[in-house]
Coordinates of C-alpha atoms and ligand atoms in Angstrom, one line a residue:
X1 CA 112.4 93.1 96.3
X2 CA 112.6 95.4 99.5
X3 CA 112.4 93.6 102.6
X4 CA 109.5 93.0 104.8
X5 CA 111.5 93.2 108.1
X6 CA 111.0 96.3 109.9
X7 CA 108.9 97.8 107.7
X8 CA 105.8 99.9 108.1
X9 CA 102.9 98.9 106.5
X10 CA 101.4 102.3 105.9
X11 CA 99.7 102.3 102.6
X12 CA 99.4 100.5 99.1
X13 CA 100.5 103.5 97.2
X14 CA 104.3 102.5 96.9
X15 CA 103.8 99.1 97.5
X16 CA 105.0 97.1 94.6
X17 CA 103.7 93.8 92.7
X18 CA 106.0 91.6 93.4
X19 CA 105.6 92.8 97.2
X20 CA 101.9 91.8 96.8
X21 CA 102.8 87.9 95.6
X22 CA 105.3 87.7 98.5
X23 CA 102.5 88.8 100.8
X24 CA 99.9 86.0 99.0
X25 CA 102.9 83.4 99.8
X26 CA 103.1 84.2 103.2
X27 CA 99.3 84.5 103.4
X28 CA 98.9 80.7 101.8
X29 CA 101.6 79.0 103.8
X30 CA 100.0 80.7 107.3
X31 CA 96.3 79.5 106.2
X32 CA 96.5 76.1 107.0
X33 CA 97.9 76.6 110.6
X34 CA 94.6 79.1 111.2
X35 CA 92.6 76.6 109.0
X36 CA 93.3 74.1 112.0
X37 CA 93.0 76.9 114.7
X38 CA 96.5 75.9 115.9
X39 CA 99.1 78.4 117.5
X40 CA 102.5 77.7 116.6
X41 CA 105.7 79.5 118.2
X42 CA 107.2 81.6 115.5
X43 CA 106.8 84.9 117.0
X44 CA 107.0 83.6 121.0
X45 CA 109.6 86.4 121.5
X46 CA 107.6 88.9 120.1
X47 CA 104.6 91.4 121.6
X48 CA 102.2 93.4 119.5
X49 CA 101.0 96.4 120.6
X50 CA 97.1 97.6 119.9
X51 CA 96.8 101.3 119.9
X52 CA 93.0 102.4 118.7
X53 CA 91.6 105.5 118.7
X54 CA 88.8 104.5 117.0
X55 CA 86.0 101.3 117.2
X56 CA 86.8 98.6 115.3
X57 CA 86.0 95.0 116.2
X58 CA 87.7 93.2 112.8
X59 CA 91.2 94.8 112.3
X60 CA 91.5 94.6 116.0
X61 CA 90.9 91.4 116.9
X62 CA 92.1 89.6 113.8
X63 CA 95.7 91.2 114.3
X64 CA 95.7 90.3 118.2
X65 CA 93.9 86.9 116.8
X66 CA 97.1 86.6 114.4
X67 CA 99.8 87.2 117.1
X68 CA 98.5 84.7 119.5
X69 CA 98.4 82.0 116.2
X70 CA 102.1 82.9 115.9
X71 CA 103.0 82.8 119.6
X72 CA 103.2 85.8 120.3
X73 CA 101.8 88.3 122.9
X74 CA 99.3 91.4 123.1
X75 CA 98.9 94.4 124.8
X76 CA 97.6 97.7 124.2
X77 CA 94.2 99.5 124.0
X78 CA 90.8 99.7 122.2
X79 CA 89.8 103.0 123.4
X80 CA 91.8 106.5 123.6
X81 CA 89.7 107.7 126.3
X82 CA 91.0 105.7 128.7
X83 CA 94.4 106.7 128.2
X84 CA 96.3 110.2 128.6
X85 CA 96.2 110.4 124.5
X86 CA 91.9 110.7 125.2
X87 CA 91.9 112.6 128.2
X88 CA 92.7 115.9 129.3
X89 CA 96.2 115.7 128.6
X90 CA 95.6 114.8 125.0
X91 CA 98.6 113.5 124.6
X92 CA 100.7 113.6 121.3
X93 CA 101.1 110.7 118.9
X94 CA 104.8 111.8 118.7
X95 CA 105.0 111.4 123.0
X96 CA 102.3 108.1 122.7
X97 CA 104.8 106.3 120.6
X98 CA 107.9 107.2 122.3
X99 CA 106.0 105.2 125.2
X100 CA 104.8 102.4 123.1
X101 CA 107.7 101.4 121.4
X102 CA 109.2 100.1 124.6
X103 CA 106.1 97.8 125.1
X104 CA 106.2 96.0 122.3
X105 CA 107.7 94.9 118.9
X106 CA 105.2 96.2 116.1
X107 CA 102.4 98.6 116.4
X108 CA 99.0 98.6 114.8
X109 CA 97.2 101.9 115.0
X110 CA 93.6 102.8 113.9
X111 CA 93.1 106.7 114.0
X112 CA 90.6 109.1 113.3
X113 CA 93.1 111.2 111.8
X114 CA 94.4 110.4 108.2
X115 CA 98.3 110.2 108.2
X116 CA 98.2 109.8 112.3
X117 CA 99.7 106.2 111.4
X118 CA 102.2 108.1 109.0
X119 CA 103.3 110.3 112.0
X120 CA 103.6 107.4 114.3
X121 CA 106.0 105.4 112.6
X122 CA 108.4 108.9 112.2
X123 CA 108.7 108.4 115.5
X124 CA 108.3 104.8 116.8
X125 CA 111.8 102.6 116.5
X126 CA 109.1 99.3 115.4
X127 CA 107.5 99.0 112.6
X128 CA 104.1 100.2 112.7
X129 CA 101.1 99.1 110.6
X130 CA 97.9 101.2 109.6
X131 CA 94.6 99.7 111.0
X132 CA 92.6 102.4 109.0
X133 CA 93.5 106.6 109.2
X134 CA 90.2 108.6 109.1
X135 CA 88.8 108.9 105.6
X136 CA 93.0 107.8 104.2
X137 CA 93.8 104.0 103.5
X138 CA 93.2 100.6 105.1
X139 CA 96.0 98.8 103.4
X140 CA 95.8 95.2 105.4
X141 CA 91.6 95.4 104.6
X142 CA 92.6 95.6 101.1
X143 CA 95.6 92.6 101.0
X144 CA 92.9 90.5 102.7
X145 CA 90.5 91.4 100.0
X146 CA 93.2 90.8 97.4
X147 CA 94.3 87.7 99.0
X148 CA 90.6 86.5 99.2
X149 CA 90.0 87.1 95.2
X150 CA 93.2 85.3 94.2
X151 CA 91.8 82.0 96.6
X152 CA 88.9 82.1 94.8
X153 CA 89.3 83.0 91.5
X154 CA 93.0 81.9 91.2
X155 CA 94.0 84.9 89.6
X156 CA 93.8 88.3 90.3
X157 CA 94.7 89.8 86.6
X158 CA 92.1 90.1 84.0
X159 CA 89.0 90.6 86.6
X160 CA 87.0 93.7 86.2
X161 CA 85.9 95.2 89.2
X162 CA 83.0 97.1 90.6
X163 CA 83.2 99.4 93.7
X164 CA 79.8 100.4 95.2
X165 CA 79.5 102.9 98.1
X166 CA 80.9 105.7 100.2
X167 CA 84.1 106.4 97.8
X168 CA 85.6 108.5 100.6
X169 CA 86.5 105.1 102.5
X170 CA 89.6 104.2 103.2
X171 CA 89.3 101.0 102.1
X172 CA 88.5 102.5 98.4
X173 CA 91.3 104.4 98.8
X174 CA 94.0 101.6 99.3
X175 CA 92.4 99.5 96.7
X176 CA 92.9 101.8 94.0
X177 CA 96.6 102.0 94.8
X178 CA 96.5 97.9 94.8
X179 CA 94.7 97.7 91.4
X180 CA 97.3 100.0 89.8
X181 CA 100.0 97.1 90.0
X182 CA 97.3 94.4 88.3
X183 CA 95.3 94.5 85.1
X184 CA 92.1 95.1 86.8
X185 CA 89.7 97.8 85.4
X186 CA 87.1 99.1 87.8
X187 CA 84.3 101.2 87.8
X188 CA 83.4 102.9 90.9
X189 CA 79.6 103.8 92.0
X190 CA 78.7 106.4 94.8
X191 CA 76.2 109.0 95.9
X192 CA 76.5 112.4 95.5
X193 CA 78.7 114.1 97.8
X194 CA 80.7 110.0 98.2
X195 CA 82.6 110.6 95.3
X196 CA 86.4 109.5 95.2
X197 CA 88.1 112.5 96.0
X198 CA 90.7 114.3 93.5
X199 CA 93.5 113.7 95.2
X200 CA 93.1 109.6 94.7
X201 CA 91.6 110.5 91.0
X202 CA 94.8 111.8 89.9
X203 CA 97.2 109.2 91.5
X204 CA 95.4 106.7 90.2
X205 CA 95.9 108.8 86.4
X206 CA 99.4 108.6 86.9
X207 CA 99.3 105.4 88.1
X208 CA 97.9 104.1 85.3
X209 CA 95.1 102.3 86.6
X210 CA 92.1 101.8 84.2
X211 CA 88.8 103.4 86.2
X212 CA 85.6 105.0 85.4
X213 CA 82.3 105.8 86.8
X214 CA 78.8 105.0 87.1
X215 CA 75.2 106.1 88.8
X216 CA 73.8 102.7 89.0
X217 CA 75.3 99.9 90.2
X218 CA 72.6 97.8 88.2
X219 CA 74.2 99.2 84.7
X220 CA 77.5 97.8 85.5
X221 CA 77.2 94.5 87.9
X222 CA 76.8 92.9 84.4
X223 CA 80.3 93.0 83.7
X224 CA 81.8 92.6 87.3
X225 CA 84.4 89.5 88.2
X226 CA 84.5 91.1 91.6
X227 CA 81.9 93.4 93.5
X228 CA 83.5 95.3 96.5
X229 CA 81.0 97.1 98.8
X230 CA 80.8 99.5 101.4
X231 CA 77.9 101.3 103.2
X232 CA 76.7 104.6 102.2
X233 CA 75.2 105.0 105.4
X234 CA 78.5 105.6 107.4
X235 CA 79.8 107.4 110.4
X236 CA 82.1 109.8 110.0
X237 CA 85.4 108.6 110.0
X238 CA 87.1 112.0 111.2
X239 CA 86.0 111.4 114.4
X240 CA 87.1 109.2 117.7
X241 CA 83.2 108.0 117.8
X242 CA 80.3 108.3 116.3
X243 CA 77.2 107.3 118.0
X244 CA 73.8 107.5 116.0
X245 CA 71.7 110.0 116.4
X246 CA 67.9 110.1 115.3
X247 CA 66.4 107.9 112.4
X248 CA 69.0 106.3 110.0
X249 CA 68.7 106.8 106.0
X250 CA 68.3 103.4 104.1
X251 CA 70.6 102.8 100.9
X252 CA 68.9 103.8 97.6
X253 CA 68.3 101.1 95.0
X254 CA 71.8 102.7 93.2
X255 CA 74.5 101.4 96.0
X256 CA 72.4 98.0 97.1
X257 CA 72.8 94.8 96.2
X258 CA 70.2 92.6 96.3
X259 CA 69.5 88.7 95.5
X260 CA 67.3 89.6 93.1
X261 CA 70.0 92.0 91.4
X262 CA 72.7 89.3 91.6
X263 CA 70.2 86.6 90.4
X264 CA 69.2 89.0 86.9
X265 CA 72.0 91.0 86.5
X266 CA 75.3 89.3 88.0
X267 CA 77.5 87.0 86.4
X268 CA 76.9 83.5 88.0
X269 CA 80.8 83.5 89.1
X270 CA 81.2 86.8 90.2
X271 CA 82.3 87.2 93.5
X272 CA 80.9 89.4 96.1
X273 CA 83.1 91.0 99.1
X274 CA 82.0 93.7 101.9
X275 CA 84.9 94.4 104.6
X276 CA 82.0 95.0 106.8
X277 CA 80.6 96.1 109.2
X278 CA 77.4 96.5 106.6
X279 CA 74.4 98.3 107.3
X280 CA 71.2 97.4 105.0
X281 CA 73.2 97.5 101.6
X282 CA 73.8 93.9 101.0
X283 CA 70.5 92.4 102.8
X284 CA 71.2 89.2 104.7
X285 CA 69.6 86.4 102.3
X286 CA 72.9 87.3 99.9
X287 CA 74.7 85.7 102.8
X288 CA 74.4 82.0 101.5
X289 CA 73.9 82.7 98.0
X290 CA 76.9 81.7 95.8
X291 CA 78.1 85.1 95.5
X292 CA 79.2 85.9 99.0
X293 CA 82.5 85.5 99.5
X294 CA 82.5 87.7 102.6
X295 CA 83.0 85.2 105.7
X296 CA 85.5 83.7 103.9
X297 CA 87.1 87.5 104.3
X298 CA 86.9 87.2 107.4
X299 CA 88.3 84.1 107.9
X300 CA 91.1 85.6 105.5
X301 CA 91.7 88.6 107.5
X302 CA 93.6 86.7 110.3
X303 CA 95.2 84.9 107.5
X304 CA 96.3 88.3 106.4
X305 CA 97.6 89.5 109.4
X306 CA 99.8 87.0 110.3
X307 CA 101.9 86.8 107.3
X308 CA 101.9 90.6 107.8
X309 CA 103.5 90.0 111.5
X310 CA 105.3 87.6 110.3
X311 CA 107.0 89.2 107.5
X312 CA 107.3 92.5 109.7
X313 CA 109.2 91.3 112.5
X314 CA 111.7 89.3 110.2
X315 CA 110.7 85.8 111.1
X316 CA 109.8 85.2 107.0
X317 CA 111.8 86.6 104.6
Ligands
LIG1 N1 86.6 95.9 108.2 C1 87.0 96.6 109.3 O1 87.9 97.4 109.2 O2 86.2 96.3 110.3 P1 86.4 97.0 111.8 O3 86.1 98.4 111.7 O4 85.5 96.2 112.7 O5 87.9 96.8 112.2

């Protein structure tokens, strides 16, 4: 197996299976210290530098959440505009880095720009990990996701899967990639004009993974181990921000999943996750039914993050 240390955690394209258990170990022996919301002093030495260009309140705070568990420190920012890269100098990510790699040990960059995480670690002397590129890849959403399935279901080969939503998120984009190096069929439901794009289609051919589509999500929830959501009503993730504008649409019937849905159609031990943030797609009285599994996500996320530190800066092999 490659080693973690110094590596860039870009996306889950190349990443290989045996990579994903190491991570799940990590992940399971740091869950107990976040369980009991200590902070222990494995990465005291180390500083982790925040670099979004775009909102976020999750991968944010759950990596800067996950250094100060370890020890470690934080600095950076959580919105370009205030700095020369969002101002009128516009600064390059190439001349950005070159800055930020002195400040810290590891970078994590969100960016409006898919690949803008890509172009950073050319250039930065730290590992850096992706926080989300524009409509690209969210690989440490997806390893929390991942990570979350095999806690609950103790496996993470032999589930089927069902993806509802905007297929041009990034988060559908890395979990493709993931499901390649399981057994894990999925069937992917989105609107017209959501749809997974070609250039994920035919990876994920020569990948070999096993997907195919659907219109309604209520045809296939039937035969789902796992239901992954995302909103259809979205922002557009090319952009720094996005603020609404005018009346929003509601999601159809196709993309939403209700307690009546999962009550009729649902397996009783499926398991339902949303990366959040949601809009009206999942409504609230799903929260406490037995199929949400999406606080415990959550909960996961900084799990996630600091065996991704961890293993990054070399402190686990
Ligand atoms: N799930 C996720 O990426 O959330 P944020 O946009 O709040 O980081």
């Amino acid at each position: 197996m490659r080693s973690f240390a110094g590596r860039d955690i870009l996306s889950l394209k190349n990443f290989e299976r045996n990579e994903f258990f190491r991570v799940f170990e990590v992940a399971e022996y740091m869950e107990p210290i976040a369980k009991a919301r200590k902070n222990i002093d494995m990465l005291k030495e180390k500083t982790l530098v925040t670099a979004f260009y775009q909102p976020s309140t999750r991968t944010r705070l759950a990596h800067e959440a996950a250094m100060i568990r370890l020890g470690g420190q934080v600095t950076g920012f959580a919105d370009a505009r205030m700095t020369r890269a969002g101002d009128f100098y516009q600064e390059s990510i190439k001349d950005t880095v070159k800055m930020l790699e002195f400040y810290g040990d590891v970078i994590v960059m969100r960016h409006f720009q898919k690949g803008a995480p890509h172009e950073a670690a050319k250039w930065a002397s730290i590992p850096v990990i992706n926080g989300g590129d524009g409509w690209g890849e969210h690989p440490t959403q997806i390893l929390t996701d991942l990570y979350t399935v095999l806690r609950e279901k103790g496996t993470i080969d032999g589930l089927r899967w069902v993806a509802v939503g905007d297929m041009r998120m990034r988060t559908m984009h890395s979990l493709g990639y993931a499901l390649t190096q399981f057994d894990c069929p999925i069937t992917f439901v989105a609107p017209p004009g959501m749809e997974l794009p070609d250039e994920y289609k035919k990876d994920y051919e020569a990948m070999g993974l096993k997907f195919d589509f659907a219109d309604h999500v209520g045809d296939v929830i039937g035969d789902a181990d796992v239901i992954l959501v995302e909103p259809t009503v979205q922002p557009d993730y090319s952009k720094s921000r996005d603020e609404r504008k005018g009346e929003l649409p509601t999601t159809p019937d196709n993309y939403k999943i209700t307690l009546d849905l999962l009550k009729n159609k649902a397996k009783s031990d499926a398991i339902l996750l949303h990366s959040l943030p949601r809009m009206d797609e999942i409504p609230t009285d799903v929260d406490i039914s037995r199929w949400s599994r999406y606080w415990q996500e959550a909960f996961n996320g900084v799990v996630m993050r600091m065996a991704l530190l961890a293993l990054v800066l070399g402190a686990m092999e």
